[in-house]
Coordinates of C-alpha atoms and ligand atoms in Angstrom, one line a residue:
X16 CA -22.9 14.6 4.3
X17 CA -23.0 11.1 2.2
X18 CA -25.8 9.2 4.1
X19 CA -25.2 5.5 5.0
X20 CA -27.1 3.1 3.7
X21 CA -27.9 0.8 6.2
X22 CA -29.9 -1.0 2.9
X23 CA -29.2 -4.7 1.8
X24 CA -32.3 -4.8 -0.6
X25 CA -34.4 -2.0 -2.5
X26 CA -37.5 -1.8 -3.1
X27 CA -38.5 -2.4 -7.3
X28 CA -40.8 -0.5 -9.5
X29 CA -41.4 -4.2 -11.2
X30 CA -39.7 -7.5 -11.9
X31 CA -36.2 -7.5 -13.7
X32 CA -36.4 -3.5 -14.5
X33 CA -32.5 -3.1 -13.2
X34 CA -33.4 0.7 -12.3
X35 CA -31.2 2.2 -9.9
X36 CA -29.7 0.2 -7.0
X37 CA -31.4 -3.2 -6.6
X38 CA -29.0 -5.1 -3.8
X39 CA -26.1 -4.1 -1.8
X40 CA -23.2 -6.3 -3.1
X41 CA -24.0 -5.6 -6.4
X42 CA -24.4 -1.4 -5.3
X43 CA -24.6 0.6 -2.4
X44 CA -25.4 4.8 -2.7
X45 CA -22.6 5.4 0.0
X46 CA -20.4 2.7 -1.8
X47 CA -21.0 4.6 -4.8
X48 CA -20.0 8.0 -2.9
X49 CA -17.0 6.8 -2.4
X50 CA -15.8 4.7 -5.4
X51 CA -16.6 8.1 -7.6
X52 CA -14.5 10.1 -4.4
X53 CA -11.3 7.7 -4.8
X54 CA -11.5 7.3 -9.0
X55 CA -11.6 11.3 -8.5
X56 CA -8.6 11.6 -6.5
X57 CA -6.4 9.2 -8.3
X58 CA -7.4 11.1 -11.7
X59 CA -9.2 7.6 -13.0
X60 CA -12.6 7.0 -14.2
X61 CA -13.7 4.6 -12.3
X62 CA -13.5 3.2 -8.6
X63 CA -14.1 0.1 -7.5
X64 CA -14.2 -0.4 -3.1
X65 CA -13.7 -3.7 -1.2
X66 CA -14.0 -4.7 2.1
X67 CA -10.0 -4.9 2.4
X68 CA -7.0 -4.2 0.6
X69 CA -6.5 -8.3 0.0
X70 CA -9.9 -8.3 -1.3
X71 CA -8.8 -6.0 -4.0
X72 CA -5.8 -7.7 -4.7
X73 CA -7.9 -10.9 -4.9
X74 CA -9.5 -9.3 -7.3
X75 CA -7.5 -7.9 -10.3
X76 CA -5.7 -11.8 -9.9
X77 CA -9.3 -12.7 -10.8
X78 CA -8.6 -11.9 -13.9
X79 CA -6.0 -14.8 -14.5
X80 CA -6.4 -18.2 -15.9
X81 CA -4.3 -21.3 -15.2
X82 CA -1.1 -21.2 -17.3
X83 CA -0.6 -17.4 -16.7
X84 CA 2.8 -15.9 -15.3
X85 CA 2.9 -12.7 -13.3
X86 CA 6.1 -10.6 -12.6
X87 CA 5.6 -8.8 -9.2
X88 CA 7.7 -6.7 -6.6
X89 CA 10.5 -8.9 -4.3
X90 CA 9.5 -6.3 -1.6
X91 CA 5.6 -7.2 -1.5
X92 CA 2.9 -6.2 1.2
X93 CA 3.0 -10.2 3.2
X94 CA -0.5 -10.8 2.3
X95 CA 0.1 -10.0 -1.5
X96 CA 3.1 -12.5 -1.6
X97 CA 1.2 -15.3 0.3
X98 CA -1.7 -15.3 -1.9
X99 CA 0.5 -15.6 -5.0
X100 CA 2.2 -18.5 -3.3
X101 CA -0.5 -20.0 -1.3
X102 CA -3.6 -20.0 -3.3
X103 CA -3.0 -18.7 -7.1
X104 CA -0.1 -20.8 -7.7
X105 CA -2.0 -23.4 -6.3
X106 CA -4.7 -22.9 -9.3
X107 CA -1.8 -22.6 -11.6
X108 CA -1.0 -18.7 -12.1
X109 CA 2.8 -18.8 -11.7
X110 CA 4.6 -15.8 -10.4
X111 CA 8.0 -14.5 -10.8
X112 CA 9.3 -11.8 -7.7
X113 CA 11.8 -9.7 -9.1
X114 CA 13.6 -6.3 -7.9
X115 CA 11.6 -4.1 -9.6
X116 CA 13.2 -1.1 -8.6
X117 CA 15.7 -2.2 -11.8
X118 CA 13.1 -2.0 -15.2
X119 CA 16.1 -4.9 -16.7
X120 CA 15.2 -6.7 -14.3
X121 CA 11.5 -6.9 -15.2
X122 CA 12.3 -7.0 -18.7
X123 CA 14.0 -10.4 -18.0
X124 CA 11.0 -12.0 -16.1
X125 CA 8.3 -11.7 -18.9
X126 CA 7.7 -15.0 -20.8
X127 CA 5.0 -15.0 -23.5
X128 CA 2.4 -16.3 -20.7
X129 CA 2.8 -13.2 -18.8
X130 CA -0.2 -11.0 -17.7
X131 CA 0.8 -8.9 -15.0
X132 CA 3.2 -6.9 -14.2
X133 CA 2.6 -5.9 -10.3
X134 CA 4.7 -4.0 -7.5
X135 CA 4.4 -1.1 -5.0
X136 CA 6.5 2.0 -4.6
X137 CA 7.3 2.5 -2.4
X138 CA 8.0 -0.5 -1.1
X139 CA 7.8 -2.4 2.6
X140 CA 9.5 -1.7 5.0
X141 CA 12.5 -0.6 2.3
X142 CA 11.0 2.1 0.7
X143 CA 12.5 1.7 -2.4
X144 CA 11.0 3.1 -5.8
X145 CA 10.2 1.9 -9.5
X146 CA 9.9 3.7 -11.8
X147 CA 6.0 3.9 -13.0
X148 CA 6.7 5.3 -16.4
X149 CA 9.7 3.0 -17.8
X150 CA 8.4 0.0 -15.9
X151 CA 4.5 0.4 -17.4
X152 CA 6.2 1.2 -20.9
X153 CA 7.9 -2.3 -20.5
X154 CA 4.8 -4.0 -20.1
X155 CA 2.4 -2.2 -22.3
X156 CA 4.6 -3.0 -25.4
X157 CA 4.1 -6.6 -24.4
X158 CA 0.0 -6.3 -23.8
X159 CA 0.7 -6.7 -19.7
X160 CA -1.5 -4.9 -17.4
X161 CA 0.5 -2.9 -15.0
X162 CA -0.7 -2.8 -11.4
X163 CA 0.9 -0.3 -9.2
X164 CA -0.1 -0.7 -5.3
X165 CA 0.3 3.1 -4.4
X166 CA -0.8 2.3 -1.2
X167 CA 2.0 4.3 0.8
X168 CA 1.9 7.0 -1.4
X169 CA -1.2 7.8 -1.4
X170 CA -3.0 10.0 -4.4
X171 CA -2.3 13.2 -2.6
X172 CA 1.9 12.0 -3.3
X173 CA 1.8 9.8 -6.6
X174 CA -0.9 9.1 -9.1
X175 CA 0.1 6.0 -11.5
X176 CA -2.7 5.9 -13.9
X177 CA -1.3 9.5 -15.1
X178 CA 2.2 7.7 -15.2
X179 CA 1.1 4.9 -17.3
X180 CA -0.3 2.0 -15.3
X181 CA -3.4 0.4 -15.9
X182 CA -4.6 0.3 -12.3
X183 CA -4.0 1.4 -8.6
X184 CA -4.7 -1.1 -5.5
X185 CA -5.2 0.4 -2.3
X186 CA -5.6 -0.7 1.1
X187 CA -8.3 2.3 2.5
X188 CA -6.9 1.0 6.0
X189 CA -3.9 2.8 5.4
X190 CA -3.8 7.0 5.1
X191 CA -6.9 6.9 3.0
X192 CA -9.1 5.9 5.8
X193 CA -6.1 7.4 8.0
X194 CA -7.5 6.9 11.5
X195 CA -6.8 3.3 12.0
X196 CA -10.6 2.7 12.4
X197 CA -11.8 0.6 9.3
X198 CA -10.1 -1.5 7.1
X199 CA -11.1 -1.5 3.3
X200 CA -9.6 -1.8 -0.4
X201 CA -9.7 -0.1 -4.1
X202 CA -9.2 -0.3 -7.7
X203 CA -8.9 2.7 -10.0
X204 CA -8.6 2.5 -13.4
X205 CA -9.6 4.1 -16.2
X206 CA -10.6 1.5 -19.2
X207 CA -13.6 0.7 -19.4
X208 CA -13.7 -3.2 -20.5
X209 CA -11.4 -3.7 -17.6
X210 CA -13.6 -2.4 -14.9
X211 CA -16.7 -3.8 -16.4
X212 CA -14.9 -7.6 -15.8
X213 CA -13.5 -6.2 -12.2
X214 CA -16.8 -4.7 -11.8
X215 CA -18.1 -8.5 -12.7
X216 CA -16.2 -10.1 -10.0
X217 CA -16.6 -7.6 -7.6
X218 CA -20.2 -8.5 -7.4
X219 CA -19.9 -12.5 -8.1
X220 CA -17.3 -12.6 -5.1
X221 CA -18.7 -10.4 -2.9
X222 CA -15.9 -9.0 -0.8
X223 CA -17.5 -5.3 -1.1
X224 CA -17.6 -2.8 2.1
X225 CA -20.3 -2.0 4.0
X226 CA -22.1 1.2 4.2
X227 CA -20.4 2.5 7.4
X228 CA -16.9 1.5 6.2
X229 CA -17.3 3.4 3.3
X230 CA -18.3 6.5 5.2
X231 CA -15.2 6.2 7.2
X232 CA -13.4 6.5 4.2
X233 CA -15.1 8.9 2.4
X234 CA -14.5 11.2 5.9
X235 CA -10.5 10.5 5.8
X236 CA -10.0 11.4 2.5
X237 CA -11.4 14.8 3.5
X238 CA -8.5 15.6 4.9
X239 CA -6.0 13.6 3.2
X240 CA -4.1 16.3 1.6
X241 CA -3.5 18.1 5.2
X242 CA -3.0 14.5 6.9
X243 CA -0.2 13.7 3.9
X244 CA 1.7 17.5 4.2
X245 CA 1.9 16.7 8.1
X246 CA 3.0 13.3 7.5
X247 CA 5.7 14.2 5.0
X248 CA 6.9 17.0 7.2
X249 CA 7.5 15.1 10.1
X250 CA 9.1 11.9 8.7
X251 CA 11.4 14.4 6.7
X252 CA 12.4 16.1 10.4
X253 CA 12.7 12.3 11.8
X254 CA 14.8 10.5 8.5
X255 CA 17.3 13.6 9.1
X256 CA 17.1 13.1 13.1
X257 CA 17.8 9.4 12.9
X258 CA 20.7 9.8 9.6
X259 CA 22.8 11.9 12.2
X260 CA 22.4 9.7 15.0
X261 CA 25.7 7.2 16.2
X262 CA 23.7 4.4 16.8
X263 CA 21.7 4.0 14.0
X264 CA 23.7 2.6 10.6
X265 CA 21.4 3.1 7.9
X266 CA 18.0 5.2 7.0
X267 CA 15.7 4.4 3.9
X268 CA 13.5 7.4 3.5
X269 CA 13.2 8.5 -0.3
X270 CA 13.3 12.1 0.8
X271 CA 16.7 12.1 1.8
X272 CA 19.8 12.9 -0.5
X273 CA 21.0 9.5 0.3
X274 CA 18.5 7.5 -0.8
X275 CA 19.4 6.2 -4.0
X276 CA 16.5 6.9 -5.9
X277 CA 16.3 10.3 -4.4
X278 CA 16.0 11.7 -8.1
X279 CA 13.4 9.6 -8.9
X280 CA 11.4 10.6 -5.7
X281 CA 10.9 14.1 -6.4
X282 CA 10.4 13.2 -10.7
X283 CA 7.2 11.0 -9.8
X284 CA 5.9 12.0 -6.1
X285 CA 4.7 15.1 -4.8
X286 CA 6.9 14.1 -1.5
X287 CA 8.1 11.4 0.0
X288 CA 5.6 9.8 2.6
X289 CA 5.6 9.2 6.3
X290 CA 6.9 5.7 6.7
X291 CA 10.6 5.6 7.3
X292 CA 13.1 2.5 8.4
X293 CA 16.3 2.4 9.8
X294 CA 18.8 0.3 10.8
X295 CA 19.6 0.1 14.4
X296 CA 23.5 -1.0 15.4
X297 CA 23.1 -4.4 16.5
X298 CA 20.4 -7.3 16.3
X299 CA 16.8 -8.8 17.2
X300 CA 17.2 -8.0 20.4
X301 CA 18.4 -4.7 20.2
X302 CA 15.6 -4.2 17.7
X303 CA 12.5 -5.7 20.1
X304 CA 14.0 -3.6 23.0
X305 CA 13.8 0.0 21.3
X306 CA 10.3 -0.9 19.8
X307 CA 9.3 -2.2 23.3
X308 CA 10.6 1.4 24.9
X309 CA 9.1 3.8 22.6
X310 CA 5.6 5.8 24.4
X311 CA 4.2 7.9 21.1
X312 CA 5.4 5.3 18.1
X313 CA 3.0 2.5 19.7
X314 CA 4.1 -0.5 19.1
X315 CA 1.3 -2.2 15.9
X316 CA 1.6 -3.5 12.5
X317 CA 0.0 -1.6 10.2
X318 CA 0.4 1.6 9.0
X319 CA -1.0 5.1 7.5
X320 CA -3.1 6.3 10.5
X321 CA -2.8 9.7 12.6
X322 CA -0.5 8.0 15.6
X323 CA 2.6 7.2 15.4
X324 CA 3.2 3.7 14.7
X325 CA 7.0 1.9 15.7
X326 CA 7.2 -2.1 13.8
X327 CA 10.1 -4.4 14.0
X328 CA 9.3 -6.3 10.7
X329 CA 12.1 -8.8 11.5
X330 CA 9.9 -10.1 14.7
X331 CA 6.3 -9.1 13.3
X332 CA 4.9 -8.2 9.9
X333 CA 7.8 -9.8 7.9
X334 CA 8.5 -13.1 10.2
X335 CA 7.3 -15.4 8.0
X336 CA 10.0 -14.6 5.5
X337 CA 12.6 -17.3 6.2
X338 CA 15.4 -15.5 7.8
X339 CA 18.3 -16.4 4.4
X340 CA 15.9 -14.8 1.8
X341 CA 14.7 -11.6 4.1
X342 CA 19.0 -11.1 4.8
X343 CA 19.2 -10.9 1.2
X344 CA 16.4 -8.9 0.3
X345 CA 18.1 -6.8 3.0
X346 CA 15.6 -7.1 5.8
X347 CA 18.4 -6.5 8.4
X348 CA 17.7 -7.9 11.9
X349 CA 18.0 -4.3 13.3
X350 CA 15.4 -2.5 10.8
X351 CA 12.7 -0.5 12.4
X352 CA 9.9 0.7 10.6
X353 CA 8.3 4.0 11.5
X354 CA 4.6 5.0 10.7
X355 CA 5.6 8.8 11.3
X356 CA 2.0 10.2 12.1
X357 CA 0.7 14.3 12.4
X358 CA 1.6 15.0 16.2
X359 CA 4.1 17.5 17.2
X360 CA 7.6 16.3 15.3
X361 CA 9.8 17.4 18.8
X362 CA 7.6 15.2 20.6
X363 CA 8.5 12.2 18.5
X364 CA 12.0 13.0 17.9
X365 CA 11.8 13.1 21.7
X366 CA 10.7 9.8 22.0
X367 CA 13.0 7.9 20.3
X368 CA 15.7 9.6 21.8
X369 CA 14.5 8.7 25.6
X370 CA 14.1 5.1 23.7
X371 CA 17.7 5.1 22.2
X372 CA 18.8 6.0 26.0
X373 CA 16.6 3.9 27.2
X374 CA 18.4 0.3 25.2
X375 CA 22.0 1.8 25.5
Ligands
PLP420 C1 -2.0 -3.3 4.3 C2 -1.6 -3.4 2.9 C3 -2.3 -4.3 2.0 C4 -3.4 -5.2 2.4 O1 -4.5 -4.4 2.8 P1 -5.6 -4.9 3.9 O2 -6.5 -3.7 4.0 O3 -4.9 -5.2 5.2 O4 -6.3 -6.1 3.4 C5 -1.9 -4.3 0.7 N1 -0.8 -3.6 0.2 C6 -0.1 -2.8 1.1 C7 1.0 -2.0 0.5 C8 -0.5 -2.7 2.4 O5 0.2 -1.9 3.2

């Protein structure tokens, strides 16, 4: 197994020789294990790990300068939109949010000053999809770096570098770490001038993991594959449970006929994840009062781990979005979002269903 490192500083053969690993935010061996593990697994060439997802967002908009535009998902991660707004705009770095899920739609954002072109598919807590090869086409004729957060997909489901995107954010919290034990980030990407100036501020910022974290994720993605099949299984059984069910209105899970990018699903993913939301019949409170009543989805933000997760975004990881502009991104008062994790799927269906007796 990858030792850990429990090494800040290495000893030197002699002054300024810069032979092998010299301290550990500029390299770690186990950091290195695992930067090399998730460029592999993405199909990239190079990996880059952070100490959180946001600290790999922070980042790539590192590589922005004042009087620079960015064209990102309307249906971002929280912390992804509030550092747009909060601190880059702040520094002048301008963003546009756009539905992304419609390439015309980013095609209409982009001014000359753009430099980014970023999004997630799929998305949170919709799940809906854009399309990584038209959308990265659209910005590569125009010299913008796409950035695709594949987060929920994970590499085992969707791999955007092969797709056309210049690089892939991940939060390692999520099913890459899988066991809801560490919280970490990642870049992939695959040219080499752009990971040498990531690489750059990687090391002059200094939000890098440390030794343990990075075993932790170099141990989930050992079973990653397995963790991804259950997860996919399961939240396929559940969307189908919940679409036939009177008092639900409305499930988003791309793996169902319904969805309406159900074509696009199977074209660029190897199957469609294991978060699902749906719309419960009726409001907040309706909402709070199944998610309070569930036993196996426990109640948490986050996502991606083993257990079965059950978040009402309206009251909890959304509820900063004022509630006029989450109604018409269609952040419905009654949407639940479901972490679907690897235990027995009649147990969970089974849960919910005491939980929807349990409200009525
Ligand atoms: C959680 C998450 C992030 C942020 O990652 P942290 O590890 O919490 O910093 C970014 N993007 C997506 C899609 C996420 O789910």
């Amino acid at each position: 197994m990858t030792p850990v490192y429990m090494t800040s500083t290495y000893v030197q053969e002699a002054p300024a020789q810069h032979k092998g690993f010299d301290y550990s935010r500029t390299t770690n061996p186990t950091r290195t294990a695992l930067e090399g593990n998730l460029a592999a697994l993405e199909g990239g060439t190079y990996g880059l790990a952070f100490s959180s997802g946001m600290g790999a967002i922070n980042t790539v908009l590192n590589l922005l300068q004042s009087g620079d535009h960015v064209v990102a998902g309307n249906d971002l991660y929280g912390g992804t939109y509030r550092i747009l707004k909060t601190l880059y705009e702040k520094l002048g770095v301008t963003s546009t949010f756009v539905d992304t899920t419609n390439v015309a739609h980013i095609e209409a954002a982009i001014r000359p000053t753009t430099k980014l072109l970023m999004f997630e598919t799929p998305t949170n807590p919709l799940l809906r999809l854009t399309d990584l090869e038209a959308a990265s086409a659209v910005a590569r004729k125009r010299g913008i770096l796409t950035v695709c957060d594949n987060t929920f997909a994970t590499p085992a489901l969707q791999n955007p570098l092969a797709l056309g995107c210049d690089l892939v954010v991940h939060s390692t919290t999520k099913y890459l770490g899988g066991h809801s034990d560490v919280v970490g980030g990642a870049l992939i990407v695959n040219n080499t001038e752009l990971y040498q100036k990531l690489k750059h501020f990687q090391n002059a910022v200094g939000a890098t993991p440390g030794p343990m974290d990075c075993f932790l994720v170099l141990r989930g993605t050992k079973t990653l594959h397995l963790r991804m099949e259950r997860h996919v299984t399961n939240a396929q059984r559940i969307a189908e449970y919940l679409a036939g069910h009177r008092s639900v209105d409305r499930v988003f899970y791309p793996g169902l006929t319904s969805h309406p990018q159900h074509a696009l699903a199977k074209r660029q993913m190897r199957g469609a994840g294991g978060m699902v939301s749906f719309e419960l019949k009726g409001g907040v409170e309706e909402g709070k009062r199944f998610a309070s009543k569930t036993r196996l989805f426990a109640l948490a933000e986050s996502l991606g781990g083993v257990e079965s997760l059950i978040d009402h975004p309206v009251s909890m990881t959304h509820g900063s979005i004022p509630r006029e502009e989450r109604m018409k991104a269609g952040l419905n008062d009654g949407l639940l979002r479901l972490s679907v994790g690897v235990e027995d799927v009649n147990d969970l269906i089974a849960d919910l269903e005491q939980a929807f007796a349990a409200i009525r």
